[in-house]
PDB file of N, CA and C and ligand atoms in Angstrom:
ATOM      1  N   UNK C 264      44.221-110.022 -86.893  1.00 47.00           N
ATOM      2  CA  UNK C 264      44.292-108.843 -86.271  1.00 47.00           C
ATOM      3  C   UNK C 264      44.192-108.315 -86.842  1.00 47.00           C
ATOM      4  N   UNK C 265      43.616-106.564 -86.025  1.00 49.00           N
ATOM      5  CA  UNK C 265      44.290-105.910 -86.692  1.00 49.00           C
ATOM      6  C   UNK C 265      46.048-104.812 -85.428  1.00 49.00           C
ATOM      7  N   UNK C 266      46.369-103.829 -86.704  1.00 48.00           N
ATOM      8  CA  UNK C 266      47.326-103.857 -85.952  1.00 48.00           C
ATOM      9  C   UNK C 266      47.262-102.191 -86.007  1.00 48.00           C
ATOM     10  N   UNK C 267      47.919-101.553 -84.654  1.00 49.00           N
ATOM     11  CA  UNK C 267      47.351-100.237 -83.797  1.00 49.00           C
ATOM     12  C   UNK C 267      48.243 -98.907 -84.299  1.00 49.00           C
ATOM     13  N   UNK C 268      47.535 -98.287 -85.339  1.00 47.00           N
ATOM     14  CA  UNK C 268      48.156 -96.756 -85.353  1.00 47.00           C
ATOM     15  C   UNK C 268      48.726 -97.028 -87.397  1.00 47.00           C
ATOM     16  N   UNK C 269      49.051 -95.894 -87.873  1.00 46.00           N
ATOM     17  CA  UNK C 269      49.433 -95.699 -89.341  1.00 46.00           C
ATOM     18  C   UNK C 269      49.823 -97.154 -90.136  1.00 46.00           C
ATOM     19  N   UNK C 270      50.603 -96.950 -91.071  1.00 45.00           N
ATOM     20  CA  UNK C 270      51.224 -98.264 -91.616  1.00 45.00           C
ATOM     21  C   UNK C 270      52.462 -97.644 -91.208  1.00 45.00           C
ATOM     22  N   UNK C 271      52.892 -96.013 -91.372  1.00 44.00           N
ATOM     23  CA  UNK C 271      54.663 -96.218 -90.856  1.00 44.00           C
ATOM     24  C   UNK C 271      55.037 -96.742 -89.463  1.00 44.00           C
ATOM     25  N   UNK C 272      53.791 -96.443 -88.854  1.00 47.00           N
ATOM     26  CA  UNK C 272      54.112 -97.399 -87.908  1.00 47.00           C
ATOM     27  C   UNK C 272      54.786 -98.216 -87.376  1.00 47.00           C
ATOM     28  N   UNK C 273      54.513 -99.096 -88.068  1.00 45.00           N
ATOM     29  CA  UNK C 273      54.838-100.845 -87.872  1.00 45.00           C
ATOM     30  C   UNK C 273      56.206-100.724 -87.945  1.00 45.00           C
ATOM     31  N   UNK C 274      56.822-100.045 -89.158  1.00 43.00           N
ATOM     32  CA  UNK C 274      58.147-100.661 -88.900  1.00 43.00           C
ATOM     33  C   UNK C 274      59.459-100.555 -87.124  1.00 43.00           C
ATOM     34  N   UNK C 275      58.740 -99.385 -86.685  1.00 43.00           N
ATOM     35  CA  UNK C 275      59.218 -98.742 -85.393  1.00 43.00           C
ATOM     36  C   UNK C 275      58.884 -99.754 -84.539  1.00 43.00           C
ATOM     37  N   UNK C 276      57.257-100.917 -84.506  1.00 43.00           N
ATOM     38  CA  UNK C 276      56.979-101.374 -83.492  1.00 43.00           C
ATOM     39  C   UNK C 276      57.504-102.214 -82.698  1.00 43.00           C
ATOM     40  N   UNK C 277      58.664-102.807 -83.586  1.00 45.00           N
ATOM     41  CA  UNK C 277      59.495-103.689 -82.563  1.00 45.00           C
ATOM     42  C   UNK C 277      60.593-102.989 -81.776  1.00 45.00           C
ATOM     43  N   UNK C 278      60.970-101.564 -81.953  1.00 43.00           N
ATOM     44  CA  UNK C 278      61.724-100.643 -80.973  1.00 43.00           C
ATOM     45  C   UNK C 278      60.581-100.075 -79.820  1.00 43.00           C
ATOM     46  N   UNK C 279      59.308 -99.519 -79.858  1.00 52.00           N
ATOM     47  CA  UNK C 279      58.514 -98.486 -79.703  1.00 52.00           C
ATOM     48  C   UNK C 279      57.094 -99.696 -79.836  1.00 52.00           C
ATOM     49  N   UNK C 280      56.694-100.612 -78.569  1.00 56.00           N
ATOM     50  CA  UNK C 280      55.385-100.698 -78.536  1.00 56.00           C
ATOM     51  C   UNK C 280      53.881 -99.978 -78.826  1.00 56.00           C
ATOM     52  N   UNK C 281      53.307-100.414 -79.833  1.00 65.00           N
ATOM     53  CA  UNK C 281      52.607 -99.741 -79.420  1.00 65.00           C
ATOM     54  C   UNK C 281      51.247-100.050 -77.784  1.00 65.00           C
ATOM     55  N   UNK C 282      51.457 -98.510 -77.584  1.00 81.00           N
ATOM     56  CA  UNK C 282      49.719 -99.297 -76.655  1.00 81.00           C
ATOM     57  C   UNK C 282      48.733 -99.380 -76.702  1.00 81.00           C
ATOM     58  N   UNK C 283      47.823-100.602 -75.744  1.00 85.00           N
ATOM     59  CA  UNK C 283      47.345-101.205 -76.763  1.00 85.00           C
ATOM     60  C   UNK C 283      46.099-100.970 -75.820  1.00 85.00           C
ATOM     61  N   UNK C 284      44.664-100.873 -76.025  1.00 92.00           N
ATOM     62  CA  UNK C 284      43.342-100.717 -74.967  1.00 92.00           C
ATOM     63  C   UNK C 284      42.742-101.984 -75.050  1.00 92.00           C
ATOM     64  N   UNK C 285      42.823-103.280 -73.672  1.00 95.00           N
ATOM     65  CA  UNK C 285      41.856-104.411 -74.220  1.00 95.00           C
ATOM     66  C   UNK C 285      40.129-103.951 -73.902  1.00 95.00           C
ATOM     67  N   UNK C 286      39.932-104.506 -75.113  1.00 95.00           N
ATOM     68  CA  UNK C 286      38.475-105.261 -74.517  1.00 95.00           C
ATOM     69  C   UNK C 286      38.212-106.500 -74.595  1.00 95.00           C
ATOM     70  N   UNK C 287      36.612-106.406 -73.966  1.00 97.00           N
ATOM     71  CA  UNK C 287      36.358-108.027 -74.344  1.00 97.00           C
ATOM     72  C   UNK C 287      36.343-108.787 -75.488  1.00 97.00           C
ATOM     73  N   UNK C 288      36.794-109.429 -76.201  1.00 96.00           N
ATOM     74  CA  UNK C 288      37.201-110.401 -77.761  1.00 96.00           C
ATOM     75  C   UNK C 288      35.309-110.707 -77.872  1.00 96.00           C
ATOM     76  N   UNK C 289      34.248-110.818 -77.081  1.00 97.00           N
ATOM     77  CA  UNK C 289      32.937-111.661 -76.731  1.00 97.00           C
ATOM     78  C   UNK C 289      32.111-110.868 -77.015  1.00 97.00           C
ATOM     79  N   UNK C 290      32.478-109.826 -75.602  1.00 98.00           N
ATOM     80  CA  UNK C 290      30.936-108.680 -75.688  1.00 98.00           C
ATOM     81  C   UNK C 290      31.128-107.217 -75.979  1.00 98.00           C
ATOM     82  N   UNK C 291      32.722-106.927 -76.421  1.00 97.00           N
ATOM     83  CA  UNK C 291      33.489-105.917 -76.590  1.00 97.00           C
ATOM     84  C   UNK C 291      33.256-104.768 -75.456  1.00 97.00           C
ATOM     85  N   UNK C 292      32.958-105.205 -73.939  1.00 97.00           N
ATOM     86  CA  UNK C 292      33.290-104.641 -72.917  1.00 97.00           C
ATOM     87  C   UNK C 292      34.026-104.278 -72.156  1.00 97.00           C
ATOM     88  N   UNK C 293      34.514-103.326 -71.959  1.00 97.00           N
ATOM     89  CA  UNK C 293      36.334-102.462 -71.797  1.00 97.00           C
ATOM     90  C   UNK C 293      36.094-102.603 -69.830  1.00 97.00           C
ATOM     91  N   UNK C 294      35.070-103.248 -69.028  1.00 97.00           N
ATOM     92  CA  UNK C 294      34.997-103.326 -67.552  1.00 97.00           C
ATOM     93  C   UNK C 294      36.304-104.370 -67.203  1.00 97.00           C
ATOM     94  N   UNK C 295      37.240-104.734 -67.335  1.00 98.00           N
ATOM     95  CA  UNK C 295      37.994-105.859 -66.937  1.00 98.00           C
ATOM     96  C   UNK C 295      38.722-106.138 -66.015  1.00 98.00           C
ATOM     97  N   UNK C 296      38.685-107.182 -65.616  1.00 98.00           N
ATOM     98  CA  UNK C 296      39.780-107.894 -64.114  1.00 98.00           C
ATOM     99  C   UNK C 296      40.861-108.349 -65.026  1.00 98.00           C
ATOM    100  N   UNK C 297      42.331-107.318 -65.169  1.00 97.00           N
ATOM    101  CA  UNK C 297      43.497-107.856 -65.615  1.00 97.00           C
ATOM    102  C   UNK C 297      44.334-108.381 -64.715  1.00 97.00           C
ATOM    103  N   UNK C 298      45.280-109.513 -65.084  1.00 97.00           N
ATOM    104  CA  UNK C 298      45.941-109.979 -64.314  1.00 97.00           C
ATOM    105  C   UNK C 298      47.355-110.190 -64.552  1.00 97.00           C
ATOM    106  N   UNK C 299      48.597-109.643 -63.690  1.00 95.00           N
ATOM    107  CA  UNK C 299      49.580-109.168 -64.482  1.00 95.00           C
ATOM    108  C   UNK C 299      50.477-110.535 -63.907  1.00 95.00           C
ATOM    109  N   UNK C 300      50.998-112.081 -64.431  1.00 95.00           N
ATOM    110  CA  UNK C 300      51.392-112.653 -63.892  1.00 95.00           C
ATOM    111  C   UNK C 300      52.977-112.750 -63.568  1.00 95.00           C
ATOM    112  N   UNK C 301      53.309-113.004 -62.847  1.00 95.00           N
ATOM    113  CA  UNK C 301      54.852-112.548 -62.608  1.00 95.00           C
ATOM    114  C   UNK C 301      55.694-113.743 -61.694  1.00 95.00           C
ATOM    115  N   UNK C 302      56.789-114.483 -62.236  1.00 95.00           N
ATOM    116  CA  UNK C 302      57.650-114.966 -60.876  1.00 95.00           C
ATOM    117  C   UNK C 302      57.920-114.068 -59.629  1.00 95.00           C
ATOM    118  N   UNK C 303      56.978-114.744 -59.000  1.00 94.00           N
ATOM    119  CA  UNK C 303      57.574-114.399 -56.977  1.00 94.00           C
ATOM    120  C   UNK C 303      58.377-115.260 -56.308  1.00 94.00           C
ATOM    121  N   UNK C 304      58.982-114.566 -55.361  1.00 95.00           N
ATOM    122  CA  UNK C 304      60.042-114.962 -54.567  1.00 95.00           C
ATOM    123  C   UNK C 304      59.864-114.282 -53.359  1.00 95.00           C
ATOM    124  N   UNK C 305      60.383-114.991 -52.233  1.00 95.00           N
ATOM    125  CA  UNK C 305      60.892-114.949 -50.938  1.00 95.00           C
ATOM    126  C   UNK C 305      62.334-114.672 -50.074  1.00 95.00           C
ATOM    127  N   UNK C 306      62.660-113.573 -49.833  1.00 96.00           N
ATOM    128  CA  UNK C 306      64.114-114.058 -49.666  1.00 96.00           C
ATOM    129  C   UNK C 306      63.999-113.865 -47.929  1.00 96.00           C
ATOM    130  N   UNK C 307      65.246-115.003 -47.364  1.00 97.00           N
ATOM    131  CA  UNK C 307      64.907-115.494 -45.669  1.00 97.00           C
ATOM    132  C   UNK C 307      66.323-115.182 -45.210  1.00 97.00           C
ATOM    133  N   UNK C 308      66.388-114.156 -44.468  1.00 97.00           N
ATOM    134  CA  UNK C 308      68.447-114.274 -43.744  1.00 97.00           C
ATOM    135  C   UNK C 308      68.342-115.344 -42.649  1.00 97.00           C
ATOM    136  N   UNK C 309      68.723-116.040 -43.114  1.00 97.00           N
ATOM    137  CA  UNK C 309      69.066-117.109 -41.486  1.00 97.00           C
ATOM    138  C   UNK C 309      69.774-116.613 -41.097  1.00 97.00           C
ATOM    139  N   UNK C 310      70.167-116.460 -39.389  1.00 97.00           N
ATOM    140  CA  UNK C 310      71.074-116.319 -38.220  1.00 97.00           C
ATOM    141  C   UNK C 310      72.261-117.075 -38.187  1.00 97.00           C
ATOM    142  N   UNK C 311      73.039-116.706 -37.567  1.00 97.00           N
ATOM    143  CA  UNK C 311      74.660-117.320 -37.361  1.00 97.00           C
ATOM    144  C   UNK C 311      73.947-118.668 -36.362  1.00 97.00           C
ATOM    145  N   UNK C 312      72.703-118.720 -35.654  1.00 97.00           N
ATOM    146  CA  UNK C 312      72.310-119.464 -34.703  1.00 97.00           C
ATOM    147  C   UNK C 312      71.174-120.643 -35.428  1.00 97.00           C
ATOM    148  N   UNK C 313      70.533-120.399 -36.936  1.00 97.00           N
ATOM    149  CA  UNK C 313      70.515-121.014 -37.584  1.00 97.00           C
ATOM    150  C   UNK C 313      69.213-120.734 -37.613  1.00 97.00           C
ATOM    151  N   UNK C 314      68.403-119.842 -37.077  1.00 97.00           N
ATOM    152  CA  UNK C 314      67.242-118.810 -37.172  1.00 97.00           C
ATOM    153  C   UNK C 314      66.725-118.481 -38.011  1.00 97.00           C
ATOM    154  N   UNK C 315      65.106-118.719 -38.873  1.00 97.00           N
ATOM    155  CA  UNK C 315      64.655-118.258 -39.804  1.00 97.00           C
ATOM    156  C   UNK C 315      63.601-117.658 -39.505  1.00 97.00           C
ATOM    157  N   UNK C 316      63.575-116.337 -40.012  1.00 95.00           N
ATOM    158  CA  UNK C 316      62.565-115.506 -39.550  1.00 95.00           C
ATOM    159  C   UNK C 316      61.226-115.740 -40.114  1.00 95.00           C
ATOM    160  N   UNK C 317      59.726-115.683 -39.408  1.00 95.00           N
ATOM    161  CA  UNK C 317      58.597-116.048 -40.060  1.00 95.00           C
ATOM    162  C   UNK C 317      58.449-115.494 -41.482  1.00 95.00           C
ATOM    163  N   UNK C 318      58.991-114.138 -41.306  1.00 93.00           N
ATOM    164  CA  UNK C 318      58.418-113.825 -42.709  1.00 93.00           C
ATOM    165  C   UNK C 318      59.803-113.369 -43.588  1.00 93.00           C
ATOM    166  N   UNK C 319      60.009-113.316 -44.828  1.00 94.00           N
ATOM    167  CA  UNK C 319      60.760-112.975 -45.553  1.00 94.00           C
ATOM    168  C   UNK C 319      60.541-111.279 -46.440  1.00 94.00           C
ATOM    169  N   UNK C 320      61.306-111.545 -47.542  1.00 95.00           N
ATOM    170  CA  UNK C 320      61.299-109.937 -47.852  1.00 95.00           C
ATOM    171  C   UNK C 320      60.594-110.721 -49.238  1.00 95.00           C
ATOM    172  N   UNK C 321      59.598-110.231 -50.107  1.00 94.00           N
ATOM    173  CA  UNK C 321      58.594-110.539 -50.661  1.00 94.00           C
ATOM    174  C   UNK C 321      58.864-109.568 -51.584  1.00 94.00           C
ATOM    175  N   UNK C 322      59.353-110.291 -52.960  1.00 94.00           N
ATOM    176  CA  UNK C 322      59.819-109.454 -54.409  1.00 94.00           C
ATOM    177  C   UNK C 322      58.889-110.052 -55.806  1.00 94.00           C
ATOM    178  N   UNK C 323      59.177-109.825 -56.795  1.00 89.00           N
ATOM    179  CA  UNK C 323      58.873-110.712 -58.112  1.00 89.00           C
ATOM    180  C   UNK C 323      60.127-110.407 -59.012  1.00 89.00           C
ATOM    181  N   UNK C 324      60.014-111.223 -60.102  1.00 91.00           N
ATOM    182  CA  UNK C 324      61.028-111.127 -60.747  1.00 91.00           C
ATOM    183  C   UNK C 324      60.588-111.512 -61.912  1.00 91.00           C
ATOM    184  N   UNK C 325      60.644-112.055 -63.266  1.00 93.00           N
ATOM    185  CA  UNK C 325      60.531-112.220 -64.788  1.00 93.00           C
ATOM    186  C   UNK C 325      58.548-111.858 -64.810  1.00 93.00           C
ATOM    187  N   UNK C 326      58.152-111.487 -65.631  1.00 94.00           N
ATOM    188  CA  UNK C 326      56.596-110.702 -65.689  1.00 94.00           C
ATOM    189  C   UNK C 326      56.486-112.332 -66.781  1.00 94.00           C
ATOM    190  N   UNK C 327      55.575-112.701 -66.571  1.00 94.00           N
ATOM    191  CA  UNK C 327      55.168-113.861 -67.737  1.00 94.00           C
ATOM    192  C   UNK C 327      53.891-113.539 -68.309  1.00 94.00           C
ATOM    193  N   UNK C 328      53.237-112.804 -68.362  1.00 95.00           N
ATOM    194  CA  UNK C 328      52.056-112.538 -69.291  1.00 95.00           C
ATOM    195  C   UNK C 328      50.843-112.040 -68.569  1.00 95.00           C
ATOM    196  N   UNK C 329      49.820-111.322 -69.293  1.00 96.00           N
ATOM    197  CA  UNK C 329      48.186-111.108 -68.740  1.00 96.00           C
ATOM    198  C   UNK C 329      47.576-111.972 -68.921  1.00 96.00           C
ATOM    199  N   UNK C 330      46.584-111.704 -68.105  1.00 96.00           N
ATOM    200  CA  UNK C 330      45.378-112.917 -68.453  1.00 96.00           C
ATOM    201  C   UNK C 330      44.308-111.515 -67.589  1.00 96.00           C
ATOM    202  N   UNK C 331      43.251-111.961 -68.669  1.00 97.00           N
ATOM    203  CA  UNK C 331      41.712-110.380 -68.246  1.00 97.00           C
ATOM    204  C   UNK C 331      40.307-111.399 -68.097  1.00 97.00           C
ATOM    205  N   UNK C 332      40.125-111.642 -67.237  1.00 98.00           N
ATOM    206  CA  UNK C 332      38.313-110.897 -67.518  1.00 98.00           C
ATOM    207  C   UNK C 332      37.631-110.595 -67.356  1.00 98.00           C
ATOM    208  N   UNK C 333      36.940-110.698 -68.542  1.00 98.00           N
ATOM    209  CA  UNK C 333      35.665-109.705 -68.086  1.00 98.00           C
ATOM    210  C   UNK C 333      34.244-109.107 -67.774  1.00 98.00           C
ATOM    211  N   UNK C 334      33.624-107.844 -66.915  1.00 98.00           N
ATOM    212  CA  UNK C 334      33.362-108.248 -65.899  1.00 98.00           C
ATOM    213  C   UNK C 334      31.721-108.120 -66.846  1.00 98.00           C
ATOM    214  N   UNK C 335      31.665-108.004 -67.672  1.00 97.00           N
ATOM    215  CA  UNK C 335      30.142-107.819 -68.235  1.00 97.00           C
ATOM    216  C   UNK C 335      29.753-109.073 -68.526  1.00 97.00           C
ATOM    217  N   UNK C 336      30.488-110.136 -69.065  1.00 98.00           N
ATOM    218  CA  UNK C 336      30.449-111.519 -69.661  1.00 98.00           C
ATOM    219  C   UNK C 336      31.051-112.267 -68.724  1.00 98.00           C
ATOM    220  N   UNK C 337      31.920-112.147 -68.314  1.00 98.00           N
ATOM    221  CA  UNK C 337      32.567-113.518 -67.200  1.00 98.00           C
ATOM    222  C   UNK C 337      33.742-114.151 -68.436  1.00 98.00           C
ATOM    223  N   UNK C 338      33.638-114.081 -69.786  1.00 98.00           N
ATOM    224  CA  UNK C 338      34.552-114.098 -70.904  1.00 98.00           C
ATOM    225  C   UNK C 338      36.334-114.107 -70.070  1.00 98.00           C
ATOM    226  N   UNK C 339      36.607-115.023 -70.185  1.00 98.00           N
ATOM    227  CA  UNK C 339      38.066-114.809 -69.801  1.00 98.00           C
ATOM    228  C   UNK C 339      38.929-115.346 -71.172  1.00 98.00           C
ATOM    229  N   UNK C 340      40.391-114.291 -70.993  1.00 97.00           N
ATOM    230  CA  UNK C 340      41.373-114.922 -72.234  1.00 97.00           C
ATOM    231  C   UNK C 340      42.988-113.936 -71.853  1.00 97.00           C
ATOM    232  N   UNK C 341      43.587-114.538 -72.449  1.00 96.00           N
ATOM    233  CA  UNK C 341      45.109-114.183 -72.719  1.00 96.00           C
ATOM    234  C   UNK C 341      45.467-113.196 -73.785  1.00 96.00           C
ATOM    235  N   UNK C 342      45.273-112.418 -73.422  1.00 94.00           N
ATOM    236  CA  UNK C 342      45.958-110.462 -74.521  1.00 94.00           C
ATOM    237  C   UNK C 342      46.993-111.521 -75.593  1.00 94.00           C
ATOM    238  N   UNK C 343      46.624-111.275 -76.467  1.00 91.00           N
ATOM    239  CA  UNK C 343      47.996-111.766 -77.021  1.00 91.00           C
ATOM    240  C   UNK C 343      48.911-109.792 -77.633  1.00 91.00           C
ATOM    241  N   UNK C 344      50.659-110.158 -77.787  1.00 91.00           N
ATOM    242  CA  UNK C 344      50.835-108.749 -77.913  1.00 91.00           C
ATOM    243  C   UNK C 344      50.880-107.738 -77.005  1.00 91.00           C
ATOM    244  N   UNK C 345      50.717-108.132 -75.763  1.00 93.00           N
ATOM    245  CA  UNK C 345      51.102-107.392 -74.810  1.00 93.00           C
ATOM    246  C   UNK C 345      51.879-108.499 -73.378  1.00 93.00           C
ATOM    247  N   UNK C 346      52.097-108.119 -72.782  1.00 93.00           N
ATOM    248  CA  UNK C 346      53.245-108.711 -72.295  1.00 93.00           C
ATOM    249  C   UNK C 346      53.049-108.345 -70.356  1.00 93.00           C
ATOM    250  N   UNK C 347      52.866-107.175 -70.548  1.00 93.00           N
ATOM    251  CA  UNK C 347      52.733-106.456 -69.242  1.00 93.00           C
ATOM    252  C   UNK C 347      51.266-105.287 -68.713  1.00 93.00           C
ATOM    253  N   UNK C 348      51.491-105.099 -67.378  1.00 93.00           N
ATOM    254  CA  UNK C 348      50.406-103.786 -67.517  1.00 93.00           C
ATOM    255  C   UNK C 348      51.425-102.675 -68.330  1.00 93.00           C
ATOM    256  N   UNK C 349      51.726-101.917 -68.290  1.00 92.00           N
ATOM    257  CA  UNK C 349      52.868-101.086 -68.302  1.00 92.00           C
ATOM    258  C   UNK C 349      52.484-101.154 -69.917  1.00 92.00           C
ATOM    259  N   UNK C 350      52.222-102.418 -71.069  1.00 92.00           N
ATOM    260  CA  UNK C 350      51.759-102.184 -72.373  1.00 92.00           C
ATOM    261  C   UNK C 350      50.490-102.035 -72.705  1.00 92.00           C
ATOM    262  N   UNK C 351      49.590-101.241 -71.203  1.00 94.00           N
ATOM    263  CA  UNK C 351      48.690-101.334 -71.971  1.00 94.00           C
ATOM    264  C   UNK C 351      48.063 -99.565 -71.955  1.00 94.00           C
ATOM    265  N   UNK C 352      47.294 -98.997 -72.972  1.00 90.00           N
ATOM    266  CA  UNK C 352      47.034 -98.098 -73.167  1.00 90.00           C
ATOM    267  C   UNK C 352      46.320 -96.664 -71.782  1.00 90.00           C
ATOM    268  N   UNK C 353      45.600 -97.491 -70.987  1.00 90.00           N
ATOM    269  CA  UNK C 353      44.736 -97.148 -69.916  1.00 90.00           C
ATOM    270  C   UNK C 353      45.380 -96.835 -68.406  1.00 90.00           C
ATOM    271  N   UNK C 354      46.326 -97.794 -68.734  1.00 92.00           N
ATOM    272  CA  UNK C 354      47.373 -97.737 -67.241  1.00 92.00           C
ATOM    273  C   UNK C 354      47.898 -96.840 -66.589  1.00 92.00           C
ATOM    274  N   UNK C 355      47.819 -96.200 -65.726  1.00 89.00           N
ATOM    275  CA  UNK C 355      47.356 -94.936 -65.057  1.00 89.00           C
ATOM    276  C   UNK C 355      49.473 -94.613 -64.918  1.00 89.00           C
ATOM    277  N   UNK C 356      50.123 -95.959 -64.993  1.00 82.00           N
ATOM    278  CA  UNK C 356      51.788 -95.577 -64.824  1.00 82.00           C
ATOM    279  C   UNK C 356      51.710 -94.975 -63.012  1.00 82.00           C
ATOM    280  N   UNK C 357      53.508 -95.048 -62.885  1.00 74.00           N
ATOM    281  CA  UNK C 357      54.059 -94.113 -61.096  1.00 74.00           C
ATOM    282  C   UNK C 357      52.695 -94.040 -60.911  1.00 74.00           C
ATOM    283  N   UNK C 358      52.933 -94.026 -59.818  1.00 71.00           N
ATOM    284  CA  UNK C 358      51.956 -92.513 -58.660  1.00 71.00           C
ATOM    285  C   UNK C 358      52.622 -91.393 -58.892  1.00 71.00           C
ATOM    286  N   UNK C 359      52.092 -90.526 -58.708  1.00 67.00           N
ATOM    287  CA  UNK C 359      52.951 -88.917 -59.179  1.00 67.00           C
ATOM    288  C   UNK C 359      51.696 -88.123 -57.781  1.00 67.00           C
ATOM    289  N   UNK C 360      50.289 -88.099 -57.974  1.00 59.00           N
ATOM    290  CA  UNK C 360      49.805 -87.840 -57.306  1.00 59.00           C
ATOM    291  C   UNK C 360      48.732 -88.189 -55.995  1.00 59.00           C
ATOM    292  N   UNK C 361      48.664 -88.827 -54.770  1.00 61.00           N
ATOM    293  CA  UNK C 361      47.825 -89.374 -54.989  1.00 61.00           C
ATOM    294  C   UNK C 361      45.789 -89.378 -55.537  1.00 61.00           C
ATOM    295  N   UNK C 362      46.058 -88.181 -55.545  1.00 60.00           N
ATOM    296  CA  UNK C 362      44.756 -88.284 -56.368  1.00 60.00           C
ATOM    297  C   UNK C 362      44.496 -87.912 -58.116  1.00 60.00           C
ATOM    298  N   UNK C 363      44.458 -88.988 -58.888  1.00 57.00           N
ATOM    299  CA  UNK C 363      44.471 -89.035 -60.004  1.00 57.00           C
ATOM    300  C   UNK C 363      42.954 -88.891 -60.945  1.00 57.00           C
ATOM    301  N   UNK C 364      42.304 -87.975 -60.135  1.00 59.00           N
ATOM    302  CA  UNK C 364      41.182 -87.417 -60.444  1.00 59.00           C
ATOM    303  C   UNK C 364      39.513 -88.246 -60.448  1.00 59.00           C
ATOM    304  N   UNK C 365      38.558 -88.199 -61.263  1.00 64.00           N
ATOM    305  CA  UNK C 365      37.289 -88.905 -60.852  1.00 64.00           C
ATOM    306  C   UNK C 365      37.143 -90.227 -61.195  1.00 64.00           C
ATOM    307  N   UNK C 366      36.936 -91.001 -60.487  1.00 57.00           N
ATOM    308  CA  UNK C 366      37.322 -92.915 -60.925  1.00 57.00           C
ATOM    309  C   UNK C 366      35.428 -93.644 -60.407  1.00 57.00           C
ATOM    310  N   UNK C 367      35.472 -93.379 -61.612  1.00 53.00           N
ATOM    311  CA  UNK C 367      34.026 -94.104 -61.511  1.00 53.00           C
ATOM    312  C   UNK C 367      33.067 -93.531 -60.498  1.00 53.00           C
TER     313      UNK C 367
HETATM  314 ZN1   ZN E 255      32.275-109.636 -72.268  1.00 84.04          ZN
END
């Protein structure tokens, strides 16, 4: 496995993880479906009569990791060294403007 960045970068890599861009290990393609897996939960409020509503509040807890599937060759794998979508270089981040520029 190659390390990202220069040699000097390596010493601080434990504190600030290097952003990585994923590509397919099989064909090198970059068009991927990336799935961030986490523990999901739903919270239901039971009232004084014991009634529980149909729908609860959904949320997610701990992120478990990423897996990816290549749009080109259909290869799927679990990328190493990255834990969540924000670890990836190409991630847009929090939305600031509804328009991010040209997308495909
Ligand atoms: Zn591929």
